[in-house]
Amino acid sequence: MNLTRKFALLLVLAGCTPTVQVAVPTEPITINLNVRIEHEIRVQVEEDLDALFSEDSGLF
């Protein structure tokens, strides 16, 4: 292989190297905070059940 072909091959191989680009997003980042809170509901149900089954209720 002569020098010209080696140089051409080197240029072709150099053009195939992967590149990494870091770009700023065009839209703002949004965080969805749709969180269901069930603890309060469970505490209320537990308090209602405690009141229902208390000794003063006369159920038993």
PQR file with spaces between the fields and no chain letter, atoms N, CA, C, O and H, PARSE charges and radii, in Angstrom:
ATOM       1  N    MET     1       0.837   -1.174    0.000 -0.4000 1.5000
ATOM       2  CA   MET     1       0.000    0.000    0.000 -0.0000 2.0000
ATOM       3  C    MET     1       0.878    1.232    0.000  0.5500 1.7000
ATOM       4  O    MET     1       1.853    1.325    0.745 -0.5500 1.4000
ATOM       5  N    ASN     2       0.521    2.153   -0.830 -0.4000 1.5000
ATOM       6  CA   ASN     2       1.345    3.355   -0.862 -0.0000 2.0000
ATOM       7  C    ASN     2       0.861    4.334    0.219  0.5500 1.7000
ATOM       8  O    ASN     2      -0.164    4.102    0.861 -0.5500 1.4000
ATOM       9  H    ASN     2      -0.272    2.078   -1.436  0.4000 1.0000
ATOM      10  N    LEU     3       1.589    5.399    0.406 -0.4000 1.5000
ATOM      11  CA   LEU     3       1.340    6.377    1.463 -0.0000 2.0000
ATOM      12  C    LEU     3       0.016    7.098    1.277  0.5500 1.7000
ATOM      13  O    LEU     3      -0.646    7.419    2.263 -0.5500 1.4000
ATOM      14  H    LEU     3       2.421    5.588   -0.116  0.4000 1.0000
ATOM      15  N    THR     4      -0.385    7.357    0.055 -0.4000 1.5000
ATOM      16  CA   THR     4      -1.636    8.065   -0.206 -0.0000 2.0000
ATOM      17  C    THR     4      -2.834    7.220    0.225  0.5500 1.7000
ATOM      18  O    THR     4      -3.781    7.746    0.810 -0.5500 1.4000
ATOM      19  H    THR     4       0.153    7.095   -0.746  0.4000 1.0000
ATOM      20  N    ARG     5      -2.803    5.941   -0.052 -0.4000 1.5000
ATOM      21  CA   ARG     5      -3.907    5.065    0.339 -0.0000 2.0000
ATOM      22  C    ARG     5      -3.966    4.908    1.860  0.5500 1.7000
ATOM      23  O    ARG     5      -5.053    4.862    2.436 -0.5500 1.4000
ATOM      24  H    ARG     5      -2.034    5.513   -0.526  0.4000 1.0000
ATOM      25  N    LYS     6      -2.816    4.826    2.503 -0.4000 1.5000
ATOM      26  CA   LYS     6      -2.780    4.730    3.960 -0.0000 2.0000
ATOM      27  C    LYS     6      -3.363    5.990    4.594  0.5500 1.7000
ATOM      28  O    LYS     6      -4.114    5.912    5.566 -0.5500 1.4000
ATOM      29  H    LYS     6      -1.933    4.864    2.034  0.4000 1.0000
ATOM      30  N    PHE     7      -3.021    7.131    4.050 -0.4000 1.5000
ATOM      31  CA   PHE     7      -3.533    8.398    4.563 -0.0000 2.0000
ATOM      32  C    PHE     7      -5.039    8.489    4.351  0.5500 1.7000
ATOM      33  O    PHE     7      -5.757    8.936    5.245 -0.5500 1.4000
ATOM      34  H    PHE     7      -2.410    7.195    3.260  0.4000 1.0000
ATOM      35  N    ALA     8      -5.524    8.080    3.199 -0.4000 1.5000
ATOM      36  CA   ALA     8      -6.959    8.096    2.912 -0.0000 2.0000
ATOM      37  C    ALA     8      -7.698    7.142    3.850  0.5500 1.7000
ATOM      38  O    ALA     8      -8.777    7.475    4.341 -0.5500 1.4000
ATOM      39  H    ALA     8      -4.941    7.717    2.473  0.4000 1.0000
ATOM      40  N    LEU     9      -7.134    5.970    4.104 -0.4000 1.5000
ATOM      41  CA   LEU     9      -7.739    5.003    5.016 -0.0000 2.0000
ATOM      42  C    LEU     9      -7.768    5.555    6.433  0.5500 1.7000
ATOM      43  O    LEU     9      -8.747    5.369    7.156 -0.5500 1.4000
ATOM      44  H    LEU     9      -6.257    5.700    3.705  0.4000 1.0000
ATOM      45  N    LEU    10      -6.702    6.229    6.831 -0.4000 1.5000
ATOM      46  CA   LEU    10      -6.646    6.843    8.155 -0.0000 2.0000
ATOM      47  C    LEU    10      -7.717    7.911    8.308  0.5500 1.7000
ATOM      48  O    LEU    10      -8.347    8.002    9.362 -0.5500 1.4000
ATOM      49  H    LEU    10      -5.906    6.380    6.244  0.4000 1.0000
ATOM      50  N    LEU    11      -7.937    8.718    7.281 -0.4000 1.5000
ATOM      51  CA   LEU    11      -8.975    9.744    7.332 -0.0000 2.0000
ATOM      52  C    LEU    11     -10.371    9.131    7.418  0.5500 1.7000
ATOM      53  O    LEU    11     -11.225    9.629    8.151 -0.5500 1.4000
ATOM      54  H    LEU    11      -7.426    8.643    6.425  0.4000 1.0000
ATOM      55  N    VAL    12     -10.599    8.071    6.683 -0.4000 1.5000
ATOM      56  CA   VAL    12     -11.903    7.404    6.717 -0.0000 2.0000
ATOM      57  C    VAL    12     -12.159    6.807    8.093  0.5500 1.7000
ATOM      58  O    VAL    12     -13.260    6.936    8.629 -0.5500 1.4000
ATOM      59  H    VAL    12      -9.905    7.666    6.087  0.4000 1.0000
ATOM      60  N    LEU    13     -11.161    6.162    8.667 -0.4000 1.5000
ATOM      61  CA   LEU    13     -11.325    5.570    9.990 -0.0000 2.0000
ATOM      62  C    LEU    13     -11.495    6.635   11.069  0.5500 1.7000
ATOM      63  O    LEU    13     -12.243    6.426   12.025 -0.5500 1.4000
ATOM      64  H    LEU    13     -10.267    6.057    8.232  0.4000 1.0000
ATOM      65  N    ALA    14     -10.826    7.755   10.935 -0.4000 1.5000
ATOM      66  CA   ALA    14     -10.952    8.834   11.906 -0.0000 2.0000
ATOM      67  C    ALA    14     -12.340    9.458   11.839  0.5500 1.7000
ATOM      68  O    ALA    14     -12.837    9.961   12.846 -0.5500 1.4000
ATOM      69  H    ALA    14     -10.219    7.925   10.159  0.4000 1.0000
ATOM      70  N    GLY    15     -12.963    9.435   10.682 -0.4000 1.5000
ATOM      71  CA   GLY    15     -14.311    9.987   10.544 -0.0000 2.0000
ATOM      72  C    GLY    15     -15.373    9.095   11.135  0.5500 1.7000
ATOM      73  O    GLY    15     -16.507    9.537   11.320 -0.5500 1.4000
ATOM      74  H    GLY    15     -12.559    9.026    9.864  0.4000 1.0000
ATOM      75  N    CYS    16     -15.048    7.853   11.439 -0.4000 1.5000
ATOM      76  CA   CYS    16     -16.014    6.901   11.981 -0.0000 2.0000
ATOM      77  C    CYS    16     -15.972    6.799   13.496  0.5500 1.7000
ATOM      78  O    CYS    16     -16.675    5.966   14.068 -0.5500 1.4000
ATOM      79  H    CYS    16     -14.127    7.494   11.289  0.4000 1.0000
ATOM      80  N    THR    17     -15.184    7.606   14.152 -0.4000 1.5000
ATOM      81  CA   THR    17     -15.093    7.512   15.605 -0.0000 2.0000
ATOM      82  C    THR    17     -16.368    8.056   16.231  0.5500 1.7000
ATOM      83  O    THR    17     -16.896    9.067   15.766 -0.5500 1.4000
ATOM      84  H    THR    17     -14.613    8.282   13.687  0.4000 1.0000
ATOM      85  N    PRO    18     -16.876    7.404   17.282 -0.5600 1.5000
ATOM      86  CA   PRO    18     -18.109    7.886   17.927  0.2800 2.0000
ATOM      87  C    PRO    18     -17.845    9.172   18.701  0.5500 1.7000
ATOM      88  O    PRO    18     -16.754    9.381   19.230 -0.5500 1.4000
ATOM      89  N    THR    19     -18.842   10.013   18.756 -0.4000 1.5000
ATOM      90  CA   THR    19     -18.735   11.260   19.510 -0.0000 2.0000
ATOM      91  C    THR    19     -19.847   11.315   20.538  0.5500 1.7000
ATOM      92  O    THR    19     -20.922   10.751   20.333 -0.5500 1.4000
ATOM      93  H    THR    19     -19.728    9.844   18.325  0.4000 1.0000
ATOM      94  N    VAL    20     -19.590   11.986   21.630 -0.4000 1.5000
ATOM      95  CA   VAL    20     -20.567   12.180   22.698 -0.0000 2.0000
ATOM      96  C    VAL    20     -20.865   13.660   22.774  0.5500 1.7000
ATOM      97  O    VAL    20     -19.961   14.487   22.894 -0.5500 1.4000
ATOM      98  H    VAL    20     -18.716   12.443   21.797  0.4000 1.0000
ATOM      99  N    GLN    21     -22.143   13.984   22.704 -0.4000 1.5000
ATOM     100  CA   GLN    21     -22.539   15.386   22.787 -0.0000 2.0000
ATOM     101  C    GLN    21     -23.445   15.579   23.993  0.5500 1.7000
ATOM     102  O    GLN    21     -24.344   14.776   24.244 -0.5500 1.4000
ATOM     103  H    GLN    21     -22.878   13.312   22.607  0.4000 1.0000
ATOM     104  N    VAL    22     -23.200   16.645   24.730 -0.4000 1.5000
ATOM     105  CA   VAL    22     -24.040   16.998   25.871 -0.0000 2.0000
ATOM     106  C    VAL    22     -24.837   18.224   25.468  0.5500 1.7000
ATOM     107  O    VAL    22     -24.270   19.261   25.121 -0.5500 1.4000
ATOM     108  H    VAL    22     -22.470   17.298   24.526  0.4000 1.0000
ATOM     109  N    ALA    23     -26.161   18.098   25.516 -0.4000 1.5000
ATOM     110  CA   ALA    23     -27.015   19.206   25.100 -0.0000 2.0000
ATOM     111  C    ALA    23     -27.964   19.570   26.239  0.5500 1.7000
ATOM     112  O    ALA    23     -28.402   18.708   27.000 -0.5500 1.4000
ATOM     113  H    ALA    23     -26.621   17.257   25.798  0.4000 1.0000
ATOM     114  N    VAL    24     -28.268   20.838   26.337 -0.4000 1.5000
ATOM     115  CA   VAL    24     -29.214   21.331   27.335 -0.0000 2.0000
ATOM     116  C    VAL    24     -30.622   21.056   26.820  0.5500 1.7000
ATOM     117  O    VAL    24     -30.906   21.322   25.652 -0.5500 1.4000
ATOM     118  H    VAL    24     -27.912   21.539   25.718  0.4000 1.0000
ATOM     119  N    PRO    25     -31.519   20.525   27.669 -0.5600 1.5000
ATOM     120  CA   PRO    25     -32.877   20.265   27.197  0.2800 2.0000
ATOM     121  C    PRO    25     -33.609   21.557   26.859  0.5500 1.7000
ATOM     122  O    PRO    25     -33.392   22.589   27.494 -0.5500 1.4000
ATOM     123  N    THR    26     -34.470   21.490   25.862 -0.4000 1.5000
ATOM     124  CA   THR    26     -35.214   22.690   25.452 -0.0000 2.0000
ATOM     125  C    THR    26     -36.390   22.952   26.378  0.5500 1.7000
ATOM     126  O    THR    26     -36.814   24.099   26.517 -0.5500 1.4000
ATOM     127  H    THR    26     -34.646   20.651   25.347  0.4000 1.0000
ATOM     128  N    GLU    27     -36.936   21.900   27.024 -0.4000 1.5000
ATOM     129  CA   GLU    27     -38.053   22.065   27.949 -0.0000 2.0000
ATOM     130  C    GLU    27     -37.535   21.974   29.379  0.5500 1.7000
ATOM     131  O    GLU    27     -36.548   21.285   29.635 -0.5500 1.4000
ATOM     132  H    GLU    27     -36.592   20.968   26.910  0.4000 1.0000
ATOM     133  N    PRO    28     -38.189   22.659   30.312 -0.5600 1.5000
ATOM     134  CA   PRO    28     -37.754   22.541   31.708  0.2800 2.0000
ATOM     135  C    PRO    28     -38.059   21.150   32.249  0.5500 1.7000
ATOM     136  O    PRO    28     -38.986   20.485   31.786 -0.5500 1.4000
ATOM     137  N    ILE    29     -37.288   20.722   33.213 -0.4000 1.5000
ATOM     138  CA   ILE    29     -37.479   19.413   33.824 -0.0000 2.0000
ATOM     139  C    ILE    29     -38.631   19.520   34.810  0.5500 1.7000
ATOM     140  O    ILE    29     -38.630   20.391   35.681 -0.5500 1.4000
ATOM     141  H    ILE    29     -36.535   21.262   33.589  0.4000 1.0000
ATOM     142  N    THR    30     -39.614   18.637   34.676 -0.4000 1.5000
ATOM     143  CA   THR    30     -40.761   18.639   35.588 -0.0000 2.0000
ATOM     144  C    THR    30     -40.728   17.365   36.420  0.5500 1.7000
ATOM     145  O    THR    30     -40.383   16.289   35.933 -0.5500 1.4000
ATOM     146  H    THR    30     -39.616   17.930   33.969  0.4000 1.0000
ATOM     147  N    ILE    31     -41.092   17.517   37.675 -0.4000 1.5000
ATOM     148  CA   ILE    31     -41.147   16.382   38.589 -0.0000 2.0000
ATOM     149  C    ILE    31     -42.591   16.225   39.024  0.5500 1.7000
ATOM     150  O    ILE    31     -43.178   17.137   39.608 -0.5500 1.4000
ATOM     151  H    ILE    31     -41.372   18.391   38.071  0.4000 1.0000
ATOM     152  N    ASN    32     -43.155   15.071   38.738 -0.4000 1.5000
ATOM     153  CA   ASN    32     -44.540   14.808   39.067 -0.0000 2.0000
ATOM     154  C    ASN    32     -44.622   14.349   40.521  0.5500 1.7000
ATOM     155  O    ASN    32     -44.037   13.331   40.889 -0.5500 1.4000
ATOM     156  H    ASN    32     -42.678   14.331   38.264  0.4000 1.0000
ATOM     157  N    LEU    33     -45.344   15.098   41.338 -0.4000 1.5000
ATOM     158  CA   LEU    33     -45.448   14.774   42.763 -0.0000 2.0000
ATOM     159  C    LEU    33     -46.856   14.326   43.125  0.5500 1.7000
ATOM     160  O    LEU    33     -47.383   14.713   44.168 -0.5500 1.4000
ATOM     161  H    LEU    33     -45.820   15.925   41.039  0.4000 1.0000
ATOM     162  N    ASN    34     -47.459   13.523   42.281 -0.4000 1.5000
ATOM     163  CA   ASN    34     -48.765   12.971   42.607 -0.0000 2.0000
ATOM     164  C    ASN    34     -48.560   11.797   43.552  0.5500 1.7000
ATOM     165  O    ASN    34     -48.338   10.666   43.119 -0.5500 1.4000
ATOM     166  H    ASN    34     -47.031   13.209   41.434  0.4000 1.0000
ATOM     167  N    VAL    35     -48.636   12.080   44.844 -0.4000 1.5000
ATOM     168  CA   VAL    35     -48.394   11.076   45.866 -0.0000 2.0000
ATOM     169  C    VAL    35     -49.685   10.872   46.647  0.5500 1.7000
ATOM     170  O    VAL    35     -50.291   11.826   47.134 -0.5500 1.4000
ATOM     171  H    VAL    35     -48.816   12.998   45.195  0.4000 1.0000
ATOM     172  N    ARG    36     -50.084    9.642   46.756 -0.4000 1.5000
ATOM     173  CA   ARG    36     -51.281    9.339   47.537 -0.0000 2.0000
ATOM     174  C    ARG    36     -50.872    9.080   48.974  0.5500 1.7000
ATOM     175  O    ARG    36     -49.955    8.303   49.236 -0.5500 1.4000
ATOM     176  H    ARG    36     -49.591    8.866   46.360  0.4000 1.0000
ATOM     177  N    ILE    37     -51.547    9.725   49.893 -0.4000 1.5000
ATOM     178  CA   ILE    37     -51.269    9.528   51.304 -0.0000 2.0000
ATOM     179  C    ILE    37     -52.431    8.732   51.885  0.5500 1.7000
ATOM     180  O    ILE    37     -53.548    9.235   52.006 -0.5500 1.4000
ATOM     181  H    ILE    37     -52.292   10.356   49.680  0.4000 1.0000
ATOM     182  N    GLU    38     -52.150    7.486   52.241 -0.4000 1.5000
ATOM     183  CA   GLU    38     -53.186    6.614   52.764 -0.0000 2.0000
ATOM     184  C    GLU    38     -53.046    6.394   54.267  0.5500 1.7000
ATOM     185  O    GLU    38     -53.932    5.820   54.901 -0.5500 1.4000
ATOM     186  H    GLU    38     -51.242    7.077   52.142  0.4000 1.0000
ATOM     187  N    HIS    39     -51.965    6.837   54.818 -0.4000 1.5000
ATOM     188  CA   HIS    39     -51.706    6.577   56.233 -0.0000 2.0000
ATOM     189  C    HIS    39     -52.767    7.236   57.113  0.5500 1.7000
ATOM     190  O    HIS    39     -53.241    6.635   58.078 -0.5500 1.4000
ATOM     191  H    HIS    39     -51.246    7.303   54.303  0.4000 1.0000
ATOM     192  N    GLU    40     -53.132    8.450   56.785 -0.4000 1.5000
ATOM     193  CA   GLU    40     -54.109    9.168   57.599 -0.0000 2.0000
ATOM     194  C    GLU    40     -55.450    8.439   57.577  0.5500 1.7000
ATOM     195  O    GLU    40     -56.121    8.353   58.605 -0.5500 1.4000
ATOM     196  H    GLU    40     -52.747    8.938   56.001  0.4000 1.0000
ATOM     197  N    ILE    41     -55.839    7.923   56.438 -0.4000 1.5000
ATOM     198  CA   ILE    41     -57.102    7.200   56.318 -0.0000 2.0000
ATOM     199  C    ILE    41     -57.052    5.932   57.161  0.5500 1.7000
ATOM     200  O    ILE    41     -58.031    5.603   57.832 -0.5500 1.4000
ATOM     201  H    ILE    41     -55.294    7.993   55.603  0.4000 1.0000
ATOM     202  N    ARG    42     -55.960    5.232   57.140 -0.4000 1.5000
ATOM     203  CA   ARG    42     -55.837    4.010   57.929 -0.0000 2.0000
ATOM     204  C    ARG    42     -55.875    4.299   59.420  0.5500 1.7000
ATOM     205  O    ARG    42     -56.454    3.532   60.189 -0.5500 1.4000
ATOM     206  H    ARG    42     -55.165    5.499   56.595  0.4000 1.0000
ATOM     207  N    VAL    43     -55.264    5.398   59.831 -0.4000 1.5000
ATOM     208  CA   VAL    43     -55.273    5.765   61.243 -0.0000 2.0000
ATOM     209  C    VAL    43     -56.694    6.090   61.675  0.5500 1.7000
ATOM     210  O    VAL    43     -57.109    5.702   62.767 -0.5500 1.4000
ATOM     211  H    VAL    43     -54.793    6.022   59.207  0.4000 1.0000
ATOM     212  N    GLN    44     -57.439    6.788   60.845 -0.4000 1.5000
ATOM     213  CA   GLN    44     -58.820    7.112   61.200 -0.0000 2.0000
ATOM     214  C    GLN    44     -59.660    5.849   61.307  0.5500 1.7000
ATOM     215  O    GLN    44     -60.476    5.735   62.222 -0.5500 1.4000
ATOM     216  H    GLN    44     -57.102    7.104   59.958  0.4000 1.0000
ATOM     217  N    VAL    45     -59.487    4.910   60.409 -0.4000 1.5000
ATOM     218  CA   VAL    45     -60.231    3.655   60.468 -0.0000 2.0000
ATOM     219  C    VAL    45     -59.845    2.875   61.718  0.5500 1.7000
ATOM     220  O    VAL    45     -60.709    2.307   62.386 -0.5500 1.4000
ATOM     221  H    VAL    45     -58.825    5.002   59.665  0.4000 1.0000
ATOM     222  N    GLU    46     -58.560    2.844   62.038 -0.4000 1.5000
ATOM     223  CA   GLU    46     -58.129    2.139   63.237 -0.0000 2.0000
ATOM     224  C    GLU    46     -58.699    2.783   64.496  0.5500 1.7000
ATOM     225  O    GLU    46     -59.086    2.077   65.427 -0.5500 1.4000
ATOM     226  H    GLU    46     -57.858    3.305   61.496  0.4000 1.0000
ATOM     227  N    GLU    47     -58.756    4.104   64.538 -0.4000 1.5000
ATOM     228  CA   GLU    47     -59.329    4.791   65.699 -0.0000 2.0000
ATOM     229  C    GLU    47     -60.817    4.501   65.800  0.5500 1.7000
ATOM     230  O    GLU    47     -61.331    4.317   66.903 -0.5500 1.4000
ATOM     231  H    GLU    47     -58.442    4.677   63.782  0.4000 1.0000
ATOM     232  N    ASP    48     -61.522    4.455   64.669 -0.4000 1.5000
ATOM     233  CA   ASP    48     -62.943    4.132   64.691 -0.0000 2.0000
ATOM     234  C    ASP    48     -63.166    2.706   65.172  0.5500 1.7000
ATOM     235  O    ASP    48     -64.096    2.444   65.935 -0.5500 1.4000
ATOM     236  H    ASP    48     -61.104    4.603   63.773  0.4000 1.0000
ATOM     237  N    LEU    49     -62.308    1.773   64.725 -0.4000 1.5000
ATOM     238  CA   LEU    49     -62.440    0.389   65.179 -0.0000 2.0000
ATOM     239  C    LEU    49     -62.111    0.248   66.663  0.5500 1.7000
ATOM     240  O    LEU    49     -62.755   -0.527   67.369 -0.5500 1.4000
ATOM     241  H    LEU    49     -61.552    1.986   64.106  0.4000 1.0000
ATOM     242  N    ASP    50     -61.120    0.988   67.135 -0.4000 1.5000
ATOM     243  CA   ASP    50     -60.803    0.952   68.562 -0.0000 2.0000
ATOM     244  C    ASP    50     -61.982    1.457   69.385  0.5500 1.7000
ATOM     245  O    ASP    50     -62.304    0.896   70.433 -0.5500 1.4000
ATOM     246  H    ASP    50     -60.596    1.617   66.561  0.4000 1.0000
ATOM     247  N    ALA    51     -62.618    2.512   68.907 -0.4000 1.5000
ATOM     248  CA   ALA    51     -63.787    3.044   69.625 -0.0000 2.0000
ATOM     249  C    ALA    51     -64.939    2.053   69.582  0.5500 1.7000
ATOM     250  O    ALA    51     -65.676    1.931   70.560 -0.5500 1.4000
ATOM     251  H    ALA    51     -62.356    2.967   68.056  0.4000 1.0000
ATOM     252  N    LEU    52     -65.112    1.346   68.482 -0.4000 1.5000
ATOM     253  CA   LEU    52     -66.195    0.389   68.344 -0.0000 2.0000
ATOM     254  C    LEU    52     -65.992   -0.816   69.261  0.5500 1.7000
ATOM     255  O    LEU    52     -66.948   -1.310   69.859 -0.5500 1.4000
ATOM     256  H    LEU    52     -64.513    1.444   67.687  0.4000 1.0000
ATOM     257  N    PHE    53     -64.760   -1.286   69.373 -0.4000 1.5000
ATOM     258  CA   PHE    53     -64.481   -2.469   70.175 -0.0000 2.0000
ATOM     259  C    PHE    53     -64.009   -2.143   71.595  0.5500 1.7000
ATOM     260  O    PHE    53     -63.530   -3.031   72.300 -0.5500 1.4000
ATOM     261  H    PHE    53     -63.983   -0.885   68.888  0.4000 1.0000
ATOM     262  N    SER    54     -64.134   -0.920   72.010 -0.4000 1.5000
ATOM     263  CA   SER    54     -63.723   -0.588   73.382 -0.0000 2.0000
ATOM     264  C    SER    54     -64.674   -1.233   74.376  0.5500 1.7000
ATOM     265  O    SER    54     -65.768   -1.666   74.013 -0.5500 1.4000
ATOM     266  H    SER    54     -64.523   -0.198   71.437  0.4000 1.0000
ATOM     267  N    GLU    55     -64.260   -1.294   75.604 -0.4000 1.5000
ATOM     268  CA   GLU    55     -65.072   -1.937   76.627 -0.0000 2.0000
ATOM     269  C    GLU    55     -66.336   -1.150   76.926  0.5500 1.7000
ATOM     270  O    GLU    55     -67.333   -1.725   77.365 -0.5500 1.4000
ATOM     271  H    GLU    55     -63.371   -0.943   75.899  0.4000 1.0000
ATOM     272  N    ASP    56     -66.309    0.152   76.697 -0.4000 1.5000
ATOM     273  CA   ASP    56     -67.474    0.984   76.998 -0.0000 2.0000
ATOM     274  C    ASP    56     -68.555    0.893   75.922  0.5500 1.7000
ATOM     275  O    ASP    56     -69.666    1.380   76.131 -0.5500 1.4000
ATOM     276  H    ASP    56     -65.500    0.619   76.341  0.4000 1.0000
ATOM     277  N    SER    57     -68.254    0.281   74.780 -0.4000 1.5000
ATOM     278  CA   SER    57     -69.232    0.257   73.701 -0.0000 2.0000
ATOM     279  C    SER    57     -70.377   -0.709   73.967  0.5500 1.7000
ATOM     280  O    SER    57     -71.455   -0.554   73.394 -0.5500 1.4000
ATOM     281  H    SER    57     -67.352   -0.116   74.611  0.4000 1.0000
ATOM     282  N    GLY    58     -70.167   -1.694   74.816 -0.4000 1.5000
ATOM     283  CA   GLY    58     -71.206   -2.653   75.116 -0.0000 2.0000
ATOM     284  C    GLY    58     -71.406   -3.690   74.029  0.5500 1.7000
ATOM     285  O    GLY    58     -72.394   -4.424   74.047 -0.5500 1.4000
ATOM     286  H    GLY    58     -69.291   -1.821   75.281  0.4000 1.0000
ATOM     287  N    LEU    59     -70.497   -3.757   73.099 -0.4000 1.5000
ATOM     288  CA   LEU    59     -70.627   -4.714   72.012 -0.0000 2.0000
ATOM     289  C    LEU    59     -70.371   -6.148   72.490  0.5500 1.7000
ATOM     290  O    LEU    59     -70.997   -7.089   72.002 -0.5500 1.4000
ATOM     291  H    LEU    59     -69.695   -3.160   73.085  0.4000 1.0000
ATOM     292  N    PHE    60     -69.449   -6.310   73.446 -0.4000 1.5000
ATOM     293  CA   PHE    60     -69.154   -7.660   73.961 -0.0000 2.0000
ATOM     294  C    PHE    60     -69.543   -7.754   75.407  0.5500 1.7000
ATOM     295  O    PHE    60     -69.376   -8.806   76.024 -0.5500 1.4000
ATOM     296  H    PHE    60     -68.940   -5.546   73.843  0.4000 1.0000
